Amino acid sequence: MAEQIQAENTLRGWQAAAAEIQIDGRAFIDGARVDALSGETRATSNPANGDEIAQVAYCNADDADRAVKIARSTFESGVWSSMAPSDRKMVLVRWAELIDSHSDEIALLETLDVGKPIADTLGIDVGAAIRTIRWSGEAIDKVYDEITPTPSDCLALVTRLPLGVVAAIVPWNFPLSTTAWKLAPSLATGNSVILKPASNTPLSALRIADLATEAGLPAGALQVLPGSGSSLGQHLALHMDIDGLTFTGSTPVGKQLMEYSGQSNLKRTFLELGGKGPNIVFADGNLEKAAASAALAVFYNGGQTCTAGTRLIVEESIMEDFLAMVIEHSKAWIPGDPLDPATVMGPLIDSSQCQTVCDYVTIGVEEGAELVFGGNTVYGQSGGFYHEPTIFAGVNNQMRIAQEEIFGPVLSVIPFRGADQAVEIANDSIYGLAGAVWSRDINTAHKVAAAVRVGTMGINNYFGGDITVPFGGFKQSGNGRDKSMHAFADYTELKTTWIEFE
Ligand code: NAP
Ligand code: MG
């Protein structure tokens, strides 16, 4: 392996580190790096300039079948599944520490592969992965099972057992943190896991898998298979010997995965899907804070965030002034080179995502919404996929730009009159992932927060939360829960043992 990277935290420092970094794009199976059985590879590229970063193993159904066999025999051997929880804990804690000591390298890989600003990958994504793995490890030897209130001549035990072999399929927008959200609880509970990263962004998951082995994770407990969603991903989802499937990605693919489960072995299928986050601002809110937060809520990660606050629902009486404040804050979200530590917003992931955003800007204009900020792609000569932060005012919630997930830096601003209408607009969506309400009146804030049908609701903040709280969606935003002790439920079966005494 390459020397540990420690970059000077400047644009030059990161450019130098990027020029030096050695990347191993092979798959990770049975504790080692291997080529795909076919020998095929595909390039992964840098969204900031379109350049190839590395060739990556292109795994297919044969690799998947091999990985499933290894995962199954590892599970049945008990080397991981029957290890004492306190010992599994130590492996996960060591793994978190190793990721911590490789922070610069992993952040750089993520920035190159995803186009995310280095300040974010270093300050947010890597830290989130470390905390998730450490927390799940530390929690697992503190979970108690149950004894139920039976008559005294019986004893009933309710225990949680690992599912067996779990497949995890993750997207490109938060590759490292979603990978950690899936791997930490599934491994902590003793499963053997097969992870398929997104085709666009396989590098950070492969690298942390090496570190898992170094931390003492037994060979075969984890495999990372890069490859295409429509072939490798589908094969995993239809596999008869995979017991659980955990997914983060789009709602249409999530629906297909449920069908695949039904067509195959009814594998437990947990989905974290899209969103169209309502961010509701009342006239009595802290408007300065709400305006800054409204820009962050939609432009962070270029709007490629499932929880993004893409519908800004504003009390009509303050619309004009508040919109002006949001526009002022949006000027800070200038796209820039992701390797520059001063950059707050990078490029979009690829040309097709950028085209989708452009198409929605056209749709918004055609629907009659008022384009009040941004609206264009920028820096075309860089070869990257940069788009300005963009705001539509005068949006009606029936418009496509208010109903459909754009997954780019596009804000739809919608007026409301009265709390009931705010809630009605917020809930008029197929999604129910995240939202927020801004008001200094505890009654308004709490009543609205309770009435909005989403998995995570902020009061006087957007994006609040940490590893201690569950994360997931209502409605077509999904069914599972990542993070917190509740995530363990997605990776375990409840078993009853009923004992009668003579
Ligand atoms: P996507 O197209 O659904 O892809 C997600 C993953 O599924 C990728 O690894 C993809 O592989 C794979 N895949 C695609 N088609 C498949 C199939 N037929 N069978 C099995 N696997 C398949 O989503 P995306 O465009 O990458 O990600 C953006 C979406 O994720 C957005 O809708 C966003 O809201 C959602 N998201 C949700 C959360 C959450 O927690 N709720 C978090 C982040 C993102 P390829 O890369 O090879 O296509
Ligand atoms: Mg890439």
Coordinates of C-alpha atoms and ligand atoms in Angstrom, one line a residue:
M1 CA 0.0 0.0 0.0
A2 CA 1.0 3.6 -0.6
E3 CA 2.6 5.7 2.1
Q4 CA 0.1 7.3 4.4
I5 CA -1.0 10.6 2.9
Q6 CA -0.9 13.7 4.9
A7 CA -1.7 16.7 2.8
E8 CA -1.1 20.4 3.6
N9 CA -4.6 21.8 3.8
T10 CA -4.2 24.2 0.9
L11 CA -5.2 23.9 -2.8
R12 CA -1.6 23.2 -3.7
G13 CA -1.2 20.7 -0.9
W14 CA -4.2 18.7 -2.1
Q15 CA -3.2 19.0 -5.7
A16 CA 0.2 17.6 -4.8
A17 CA -1.4 14.7 -2.8
A18 CA -3.8 14.0 -5.7
A19 CA -0.8 13.7 -8.1
E20 CA 0.8 11.2 -5.7
I21 CA -2.1 9.1 -4.5
Q22 CA -1.9 5.4 -5.6
I23 CA -5.3 3.9 -6.2
D24 CA -6.1 0.2 -6.1
G25 CA -9.4 -0.3 -8.0
R26 CA -9.6 -4.1 -7.5
A27 CA -12.6 -5.6 -5.8
F28 CA -12.4 -6.8 -2.2
I29 CA -13.4 -10.4 -1.6
D30 CA -12.5 -12.8 1.2
G31 CA -10.3 -10.3 2.9
A32 CA -8.1 -9.5 -0.2
R33 CA -8.1 -7.4 -3.3
V34 CA -8.9 -9.3 -6.5
D35 CA -9.7 -8.6 -10.1
A36 CA -13.1 -9.3 -11.5
L37 CA -13.3 -12.9 -12.7
S38 CA -13.7 -11.6 -16.2
G39 CA -10.7 -9.3 -15.8
E40 CA -13.0 -6.4 -17.0
T41 CA -12.5 -2.9 -15.6
R42 CA -14.3 0.4 -16.0
A43 CA -13.0 3.9 -15.4
T44 CA -14.1 6.1 -12.5
S45 CA -13.7 9.7 -13.2
N46 CA -13.4 13.1 -11.5
P47 CA -16.5 15.3 -11.8
A48 CA -14.4 18.4 -11.5
N49 CA -12.6 17.9 -14.8
G50 CA -14.0 14.7 -16.4
D51 CA -10.6 13.0 -16.1
E52 CA -10.2 9.3 -15.4
I53 CA -8.9 8.7 -11.8
A54 CA -8.5 4.9 -11.9
Q55 CA -9.7 1.7 -13.5
V56 CA -12.0 -0.3 -11.3
A57 CA -12.9 -4.0 -11.3
Y58 CA -16.2 -4.5 -13.1
C59 CA -17.8 -7.3 -11.2
N60 CA -20.7 -9.4 -12.7
A61 CA -23.0 -12.2 -11.6
D62 CA -20.1 -14.7 -11.4
D63 CA -18.2 -12.5 -8.9
A64 CA -21.4 -12.0 -7.0
D65 CA -22.0 -15.8 -6.7
R66 CA -18.5 -16.3 -5.5
A67 CA -18.9 -13.5 -3.0
V68 CA -22.2 -14.9 -1.7
K69 CA -20.7 -18.4 -1.3
I70 CA -17.8 -16.9 0.7
A71 CA -20.1 -14.7 2.8
R72 CA -22.4 -17.7 3.5
S73 CA -19.6 -20.0 4.6
T74 CA -18.0 -17.3 6.7
F75 CA -21.4 -16.7 8.4
E76 CA -21.9 -20.4 9.0
S77 CA -18.4 -20.8 10.4
G78 CA -19.3 -18.5 13.2
V79 CA -15.9 -16.8 13.0
W80 CA -17.7 -13.4 13.0
S81 CA -21.4 -14.2 13.6
S82 CA -20.7 -16.1 16.9
M83 CA -17.8 -13.9 18.1
A84 CA -18.5 -12.3 21.5
P85 CA -20.1 -8.9 21.0
S86 CA -17.4 -7.4 23.1
D87 CA -14.8 -8.7 20.6
R88 CA -16.8 -7.6 17.6
K89 CA -16.9 -4.2 19.3
M90 CA -13.1 -4.0 19.5
V91 CA -12.7 -4.8 15.7
L92 CA -15.1 -2.0 14.8
V93 CA -13.5 0.5 17.2
R94 CA -10.1 -0.3 15.8
W95 CA -11.5 0.0 12.3
A96 CA -12.8 3.5 13.2
E97 CA -9.4 4.4 14.5
L98 CA -7.7 3.3 11.3
I99 CA -10.1 5.4 9.2
D100 CA -9.3 8.3 11.5
S101 CA -5.6 7.9 11.0
H102 CA -6.1 7.7 7.2
S103 CA -8.5 10.7 7.1
D104 CA -6.5 12.7 4.6
E105 CA -6.2 9.8 2.1
I106 CA -9.9 8.8 2.4
A107 CA -11.1 12.4 2.2
L108 CA -9.0 13.0 -0.9
L109 CA -10.3 9.8 -2.6
E110 CA -13.9 10.9 -1.9
T111 CA -13.3 14.4 -3.2
L112 CA -11.7 13.1 -6.4
D113 CA -14.3 10.5 -7.0
V114 CA -17.5 12.5 -6.0
G115 CA -16.4 16.1 -6.7
K116 CA -17.3 17.0 -3.1
P117 CA -15.3 19.9 -1.6
I118 CA -12.4 18.7 0.4
A119 CA -13.6 20.8 3.4
D120 CA -16.7 18.7 3.4
T121 CA -15.1 15.3 2.9
L122 CA -12.5 16.0 5.6
G123 CA -14.8 17.8 8.0
I124 CA -18.1 15.9 7.5
D125 CA -18.1 12.7 5.5
V126 CA -15.0 11.0 7.0
G127 CA -15.9 12.1 10.5
A128 CA -19.4 10.7 10.0
A129 CA -18.1 7.3 8.9
I130 CA -15.7 7.2 11.9
R131 CA -18.4 8.1 14.4
T132 CA -20.9 5.7 12.9
I133 CA -18.5 2.7 12.9
R134 CA -17.2 3.5 16.4
W135 CA -20.7 4.1 17.9
S136 CA -22.2 0.9 16.4
G137 CA -19.2 -1.0 17.7
E138 CA -19.4 0.5 21.1
A139 CA -23.2 -0.1 21.3
I140 CA -23.3 -3.7 20.3
D141 CA -22.1 -5.2 23.7
K142 CA -24.7 -3.1 25.5
V143 CA -27.8 -4.5 23.8
Y144 CA -29.9 -6.8 26.0
D145 CA -32.5 -9.3 24.8
E146 CA -35.8 -10.0 26.5
I147 CA -37.5 -12.4 28.9
T148 CA -41.3 -12.1 28.6
P149 CA -43.9 -12.2 31.4
T150 CA -44.9 -15.9 31.2
P151 CA -46.4 -18.1 34.0
S152 CA -43.7 -19.4 36.4
D153 CA -43.5 -22.9 34.9
C154 CA -42.3 -21.5 31.6
L155 CA -39.5 -19.2 30.4
A156 CA -39.7 -17.3 27.1
L157 CA -36.6 -15.7 25.6
V158 CA -36.8 -13.2 22.8
T159 CA -33.4 -12.9 21.1
R160 CA -32.1 -11.0 18.1
L161 CA -30.1 -13.0 15.6
P162 CA -28.2 -11.8 12.5
L163 CA -30.0 -12.2 9.2
G164 CA -27.1 -14.1 7.6
V165 CA -25.8 -12.7 4.3
V166 CA -26.7 -9.1 3.7
A167 CA -26.3 -7.1 0.5
A168 CA -25.9 -3.3 0.7
I169 CA -26.3 -1.1 -2.4
V170 CA -25.4 2.6 -2.0
P171 CA -25.5 5.8 -4.1
W172 CA -22.9 8.3 -5.3
N173 CA -24.0 11.4 -3.4
F174 CA -22.7 10.4 0.1
P175 CA -20.7 7.2 -0.8
L176 CA -18.6 7.0 2.4
S177 CA -21.3 8.0 4.9
T178 CA -24.0 5.8 3.4
T179 CA -21.5 2.9 3.3
A180 CA -20.7 3.4 7.0
W181 CA -24.5 3.7 7.8
K182 CA -25.0 0.2 6.2
L183 CA -21.8 -1.6 7.2
A184 CA -21.5 -0.5 10.8
P185 CA -24.9 -2.0 12.1
S186 CA -24.9 -5.0 9.7
L187 CA -21.4 -6.1 10.7
A188 CA -21.9 -5.2 14.4
T189 CA -24.9 -7.6 14.5
G190 CA -22.8 -10.4 13.1
N191 CA -23.9 -10.6 9.5
S192 CA -21.6 -11.2 6.5
V193 CA -22.0 -8.4 4.1
I194 CA -21.6 -7.7 0.3
L195 CA -21.5 -4.0 -0.6
K196 CA -22.1 -2.7 -4.1
P197 CA -20.9 0.9 -4.3
A198 CA -22.3 3.2 -7.0
S199 CA -20.5 2.9 -10.4
N200 CA -19.5 6.6 -10.2
T201 CA -17.9 6.4 -6.7
P202 CA -16.4 3.1 -5.7
L203 CA -13.1 4.3 -4.3
S204 CA -13.7 5.2 -0.6
A205 CA -15.6 1.9 0.1
L206 CA -12.8 -0.2 -1.4
R207 CA -10.2 1.6 0.7
I208 CA -12.0 1.3 4.0
A209 CA -12.4 -2.4 3.3
D210 CA -8.6 -2.8 3.4
L211 CA -8.6 -1.1 6.8
A212 CA -11.3 -3.4 8.1
T213 CA -9.0 -6.4 7.5
E214 CA -6.2 -4.5 9.2
A215 CA -8.5 -3.9 12.1
G216 CA -9.1 -7.7 12.5
L217 CA -12.3 -8.2 10.6
P218 CA -12.2 -11.9 9.5
A219 CA -11.9 -12.6 5.8
G220 CA -15.2 -13.2 4.2
A221 CA -17.3 -11.1 6.6
L222 CA -17.1 -8.2 4.1
Q223 CA -16.9 -8.0 0.4
V224 CA -16.9 -4.9 -1.8
L225 CA -18.0 -5.5 -5.4
P226 CA -17.9 -2.6 -7.8
G227 CA -20.1 -3.0 -10.8
S228 CA -23.3 -1.9 -12.6
G229 CA -26.6 -1.5 -10.8
S230 CA -28.7 -2.9 -13.6
S231 CA -26.7 -6.1 -13.8
L232 CA -24.6 -6.8 -10.7
G233 CA -27.1 -4.9 -8.4
Q234 CA -30.1 -6.7 -9.9
H235 CA -28.4 -10.1 -9.6
L236 CA -27.7 -9.5 -5.9
A237 CA -31.3 -8.3 -5.3
L238 CA -32.7 -11.4 -7.0
H239 CA -30.2 -13.8 -5.3
M240 CA -31.8 -16.8 -3.5
D241 CA -29.0 -17.0 -0.9
I242 CA -29.0 -13.4 0.3
D243 CA -31.1 -12.8 3.4
G244 CA -31.3 -9.1 3.6
L245 CA -30.9 -6.1 1.2
T246 CA -30.3 -2.6 2.4
F247 CA -30.4 0.2 -0.1
T248 CA -30.0 3.9 -0.4
G249 CA -30.8 5.5 -3.7
S250 CA -33.7 6.6 -5.9
T251 CA -37.3 5.8 -5.4
P252 CA -37.8 4.0 -8.8
V253 CA -34.9 1.6 -8.1
G254 CA -36.2 1.1 -4.6
K255 CA -39.5 0.0 -6.0
Q256 CA -37.8 -2.5 -8.3
L257 CA -35.8 -3.9 -5.4
M258 CA -39.0 -4.7 -3.5
E259 CA -40.3 -6.5 -6.6
Y260 CA -37.0 -8.5 -6.9
S261 CA -37.4 -9.5 -3.2
G262 CA -40.9 -10.8 -4.0
Q263 CA -39.7 -12.6 -7.1
S264 CA -36.9 -14.3 -5.3
N265 CA -36.7 -15.3 -1.6
L266 CA -38.5 -12.4 0.2
K267 CA -35.2 -11.1 1.4
R268 CA -35.7 -8.4 4.1
T269 CA -35.5 -5.2 2.0
F270 CA -34.9 -1.8 3.6
L271 CA -34.9 1.3 1.6
E272 CA -33.7 4.9 2.1
L273 CA -35.0 6.8 -1.0
G274 CA -35.6 10.3 -2.3
G275 CA -37.1 13.4 -0.8
K276 CA -38.5 16.9 -1.5
G277 CA -37.8 18.5 1.8
P278 CA -40.3 21.2 3.0
N279 CA -38.6 24.0 4.9
I280 CA -41.4 26.1 6.4
V281 CA -40.6 29.7 7.6
F282 CA -43.1 31.7 9.7
A283 CA -42.9 35.4 10.1
D284 CA -42.0 35.1 13.8
G285 CA -39.0 32.8 13.1
N286 CA -35.3 33.9 13.5
L287 CA -35.3 35.1 9.9
E288 CA -31.6 35.8 9.6
K289 CA -30.7 32.3 10.8
A290 CA -33.5 30.8 8.7
A291 CA -32.3 32.5 5.5
A292 CA -28.7 31.3 5.9
S293 CA -30.0 27.8 6.7
A294 CA -32.4 27.8 3.7
A295 CA -29.4 28.3 1.4
L296 CA -27.4 25.6 3.1
A297 CA -30.3 23.2 3.1
V298 CA -30.6 23.3 -0.7
F299 CA -27.1 24.1 -1.9
Y300 CA -25.0 21.9 0.4
N301 CA -23.5 19.1 -1.7
G302 CA -24.8 20.9 -4.8
G303 CA -28.3 19.9 -3.8
Q304 CA -27.4 16.2 -4.4
T305 CA -28.8 15.4 -0.9
C306 CA -31.9 13.3 -0.3
T307 CA -32.8 15.4 2.7
A308 CA -32.2 18.7 0.9
G309 CA -34.7 21.5 1.7
T310 CA -35.7 22.0 -1.9
R311 CA -39.2 23.5 -1.1
L312 CA -38.9 26.7 0.9
I313 CA -42.4 27.4 2.1
V314 CA -42.6 31.0 3.3
E315 CA -45.4 33.0 5.1
E316 CA -46.8 35.3 2.5
S317 CA -46.4 38.5 4.7
I318 CA -42.6 38.2 4.8
M319 CA -42.1 36.8 1.3
E320 CA -40.4 39.7 -0.4
D321 CA -38.0 40.6 2.4
F322 CA -37.2 37.0 3.3
L323 CA -36.5 36.0 -0.4
A324 CA -34.1 38.9 -0.7
M325 CA -32.2 37.6 2.4
V326 CA -32.1 34.0 1.0
I327 CA -30.7 35.4 -2.3
E328 CA -28.1 37.3 -0.4
H329 CA -26.9 34.2 1.4
S330 CA -27.0 32.2 -1.8
K331 CA -24.3 34.4 -3.3
A332 CA -21.8 32.6 -0.9
W333 CA -22.5 29.3 -2.7
I334 CA -20.3 29.9 -5.6
P335 CA -19.2 26.6 -7.2
G336 CA -15.4 26.0 -7.2
D337 CA -12.5 23.5 -7.4
P338 CA -13.3 20.7 -4.8
L339 CA -9.6 20.5 -3.9
D340 CA -9.6 24.1 -2.7
P341 CA -10.3 24.1 1.1
A342 CA -12.2 27.4 0.6
T343 CA -14.7 25.8 -1.8
V344 CA -18.2 25.3 -0.4
M345 CA -19.9 23.7 -3.5
G346 CA -18.3 21.5 -6.1
P347 CA -19.5 20.2 -9.5
L348 CA -22.4 17.9 -10.0
I349 CA -21.6 14.2 -10.3
D350 CA -21.7 13.8 -14.1
S351 CA -22.9 15.3 -17.3
S352 CA -26.3 13.5 -17.2
Q353 CA -27.1 14.9 -13.7
C354 CA -26.1 18.3 -14.9
Q355 CA -28.4 18.0 -18.0
T356 CA -31.2 16.9 -15.7
V357 CA -30.7 20.1 -13.6
C358 CA -30.7 22.2 -16.8
D359 CA -33.9 20.5 -18.0
Y360 CA -35.6 21.3 -14.7
V361 CA -34.6 24.9 -15.0
T362 CA -36.3 25.0 -18.4
I363 CA -39.3 23.2 -17.0
G364 CA -39.6 25.8 -14.1
V365 CA -39.5 28.7 -16.5
E366 CA -42.1 27.0 -18.8
E367 CA -44.4 26.3 -15.8
G368 CA -44.4 30.0 -15.1
A369 CA -42.2 30.1 -12.0
E370 CA -39.9 33.2 -11.7
L371 CA -36.2 32.5 -12.0
V372 CA -34.8 35.0 -9.5
F373 CA -31.2 33.7 -9.1
G374 CA -28.7 31.6 -11.1
G375 CA -30.0 29.1 -13.6
N376 CA -26.9 28.4 -15.6
T377 CA -24.0 25.9 -15.9
V378 CA -20.6 27.5 -15.4
Y379 CA -16.9 26.8 -16.0
G380 CA -17.6 24.6 -19.1
Q381 CA -13.9 24.9 -20.1
S382 CA -12.9 23.0 -17.0
G383 CA -14.4 19.7 -18.3
G384 CA -16.4 19.6 -15.0
F385 CA -20.1 19.7 -14.4
Y386 CA -20.7 22.9 -12.5
H387 CA -24.1 24.6 -12.0
E388 CA -24.9 27.8 -10.3
P389 CA -27.1 27.9 -7.2
T390 CA -30.6 28.5 -8.6
I391 CA -33.8 29.9 -7.1
F392 CA -37.4 29.9 -8.4
A393 CA -39.9 32.2 -6.7
G394 CA -43.7 32.2 -7.2
V395 CA -43.8 28.4 -7.3
N396 CA -47.0 26.6 -6.9
N397 CA -46.7 23.2 -5.2
Q398 CA -48.4 21.5 -8.1
M399 CA -45.5 22.4 -10.5
R400 CA -43.1 19.7 -11.4
I401 CA -40.2 21.7 -9.8
A402 CA -42.1 21.4 -6.5
Q403 CA -43.1 17.8 -6.8
E404 CA -40.1 16.0 -8.5
E405 CA -36.7 15.4 -7.0
I406 CA -34.2 17.4 -9.1
F407 CA -31.1 16.4 -7.1
G408 CA -29.3 19.6 -8.0
P409 CA -28.9 23.2 -6.6
V410 CA -32.5 24.3 -7.4
L411 CA -34.7 25.9 -4.8
S412 CA -38.5 26.3 -5.2
V413 CA -40.0 29.0 -3.1
I414 CA -43.7 28.6 -2.3
P415 CA -45.9 31.1 -0.3
F416 CA -48.4 30.1 2.4
R417 CA -51.1 31.7 4.6
G418 CA -51.6 30.2 8.0
A419 CA -50.2 27.0 9.6
D420 CA -52.8 24.7 8.2
Q421 CA -51.9 25.6 4.6
A422 CA -48.2 25.3 5.4
V423 CA -48.7 21.7 6.6
E424 CA -51.0 20.9 3.7
I425 CA -48.3 22.1 1.2
A426 CA -45.6 20.3 3.1
N427 CA -47.5 17.0 3.1
D428 CA -48.6 17.3 -0.6
S429 CA -45.7 15.1 -1.8
I430 CA -45.0 11.5 -2.5
Y431 CA -42.0 11.9 -0.3
G432 CA -41.6 12.2 3.5
L433 CA -37.9 12.2 4.3
A434 CA -37.0 15.4 6.1
G435 CA -38.1 19.0 6.7
A436 CA -38.0 21.9 9.1
V437 CA -40.1 24.6 10.6
W438 CA -38.9 28.1 11.8
S439 CA -41.0 29.9 14.4
R440 CA -40.3 31.3 17.9
D441 CA -43.8 30.3 19.0
I442 CA -43.5 26.9 20.7
N443 CA -47.1 26.1 19.9
T444 CA -46.8 26.8 16.1
A445 CA -43.4 25.1 15.9
H446 CA -44.4 22.0 17.7
K447 CA -47.8 21.6 16.1
V448 CA -46.4 22.0 12.6
A449 CA -43.5 19.7 13.3
A450 CA -45.8 17.0 14.5
A451 CA -48.1 17.3 11.5
V452 CA -45.5 17.1 8.8
R453 CA -45.2 13.5 7.7
V454 CA -41.4 13.1 7.5
G455 CA -38.8 10.9 9.2
T456 CA -36.7 13.8 10.5
M457 CA -38.1 17.3 11.3
G458 CA -36.0 20.2 12.4
I459 CA -37.4 23.0 14.6
N460 CA -35.3 26.1 14.1
N461 CA -32.6 24.2 12.2
Y462 CA -32.2 22.2 9.0
F463 CA -30.0 19.0 8.8
G464 CA -29.9 18.7 12.6
G465 CA -29.1 15.2 14.0
D466 CA -26.3 12.8 14.9
I467 CA -25.6 9.1 15.1
T468 CA -27.9 8.8 18.2
V469 CA -31.1 9.4 16.2
P470 CA -32.7 7.1 13.5
F471 CA -32.7 8.3 9.9
G472 CA -35.2 7.3 7.2
G473 CA -38.4 8.1 5.4
F474 CA -42.1 8.0 5.5
K475 CA -44.2 7.4 2.4
Q476 CA -42.1 6.8 -0.8
S477 CA -39.0 8.0 0.9
G478 CA -38.5 4.4 2.1
N479 CA -39.0 2.1 5.0
G480 CA -35.8 1.3 6.9
R481 CA -33.9 3.2 9.5
D482 CA -30.2 4.0 9.4
K483 CA -28.2 5.2 12.4
S484 CA -28.9 4.7 16.1
M485 CA -29.8 1.5 17.9
H486 CA -32.9 1.3 15.7
A487 CA -30.7 0.4 12.7
F488 CA -29.9 -2.9 14.3
A489 CA -33.5 -4.0 13.7
D490 CA -33.0 -3.9 9.9
Y491 CA -30.2 -6.5 10.2
T492 CA -31.6 -9.0 12.7
E493 CA -34.5 -11.4 13.1
L494 CA -36.5 -11.8 16.3
K495 CA -36.5 -15.3 17.7
T496 CA -38.7 -16.7 20.4
T497 CA -37.5 -19.6 22.5
W498 CA -40.3 -21.1 24.7
I499 CA -39.2 -23.3 27.5
E500 CA -41.5 -25.4 29.7
F501 CA -40.3 -26.8 33.1
E502 CA -41.2 -30.3 34.3
Ligands
NAP1 P1 -29.9 5.0 -8.0 O1 -29.9 5.2 -9.5 O2 -31.1 4.5 -7.4 O3 -28.6 4.2 -7.6 C1 -28.3 3.8 -6.3 C2 -27.6 2.5 -6.4 O4 -28.4 1.5 -6.9 C3 -26.3 2.5 -7.2 O5 -25.3 1.7 -6.6 C4 -26.8 1.9 -8.5 O6 -25.8 1.3 -9.3 C5 -27.8 0.8 -8.0 N1 -28.8 0.4 -8.9 C6 -29.3 1.1 -10.0 N2 -30.2 0.3 -10.6 C7 -30.3 -0.9 -10.0 C8 -31.1 -2.1 -10.1 N3 -32.0 -2.2 -11.1 N4 -30.9 -3.1 -9.2 C9 -30.0 -3.0 -8.2 N5 -29.2 -1.9 -8.0 C10 -29.4 -0.8 -8.9 O7 -29.7 6.4 -7.3 P2 -28.6 7.5 -7.5 O8 -29.1 8.3 -8.6 O9 -27.3 6.9 -7.5 O10 -28.7 8.3 -6.1 C11 -29.5 9.4 -5.9 C12 -30.8 9.0 -5.2 O11 -30.5 8.5 -3.9 C13 -31.7 10.1 -5.0 O12 -33.0 9.8 -5.3 C14 -31.6 10.4 -3.5 O13 -32.6 11.1 -2.9 C15 -31.4 9.1 -3.0 N6 -30.7 9.1 -1.7 C16 -31.4 8.8 -0.6 C17 -30.9 8.8 0.7 C18 -31.7 8.4 1.9 O14 -31.1 8.0 2.9 N7 -33.0 8.4 1.9 C19 -29.6 9.2 0.9 C20 -28.8 9.5 -0.3 C21 -29.4 9.5 -1.5 P3 -25.1 2.2 -10.5 O15 -24.3 3.2 -9.8 O16 -24.3 1.2 -11.2 O17 -26.2 2.8 -11.3
MG2 MG -16.1 9.1 -9.8

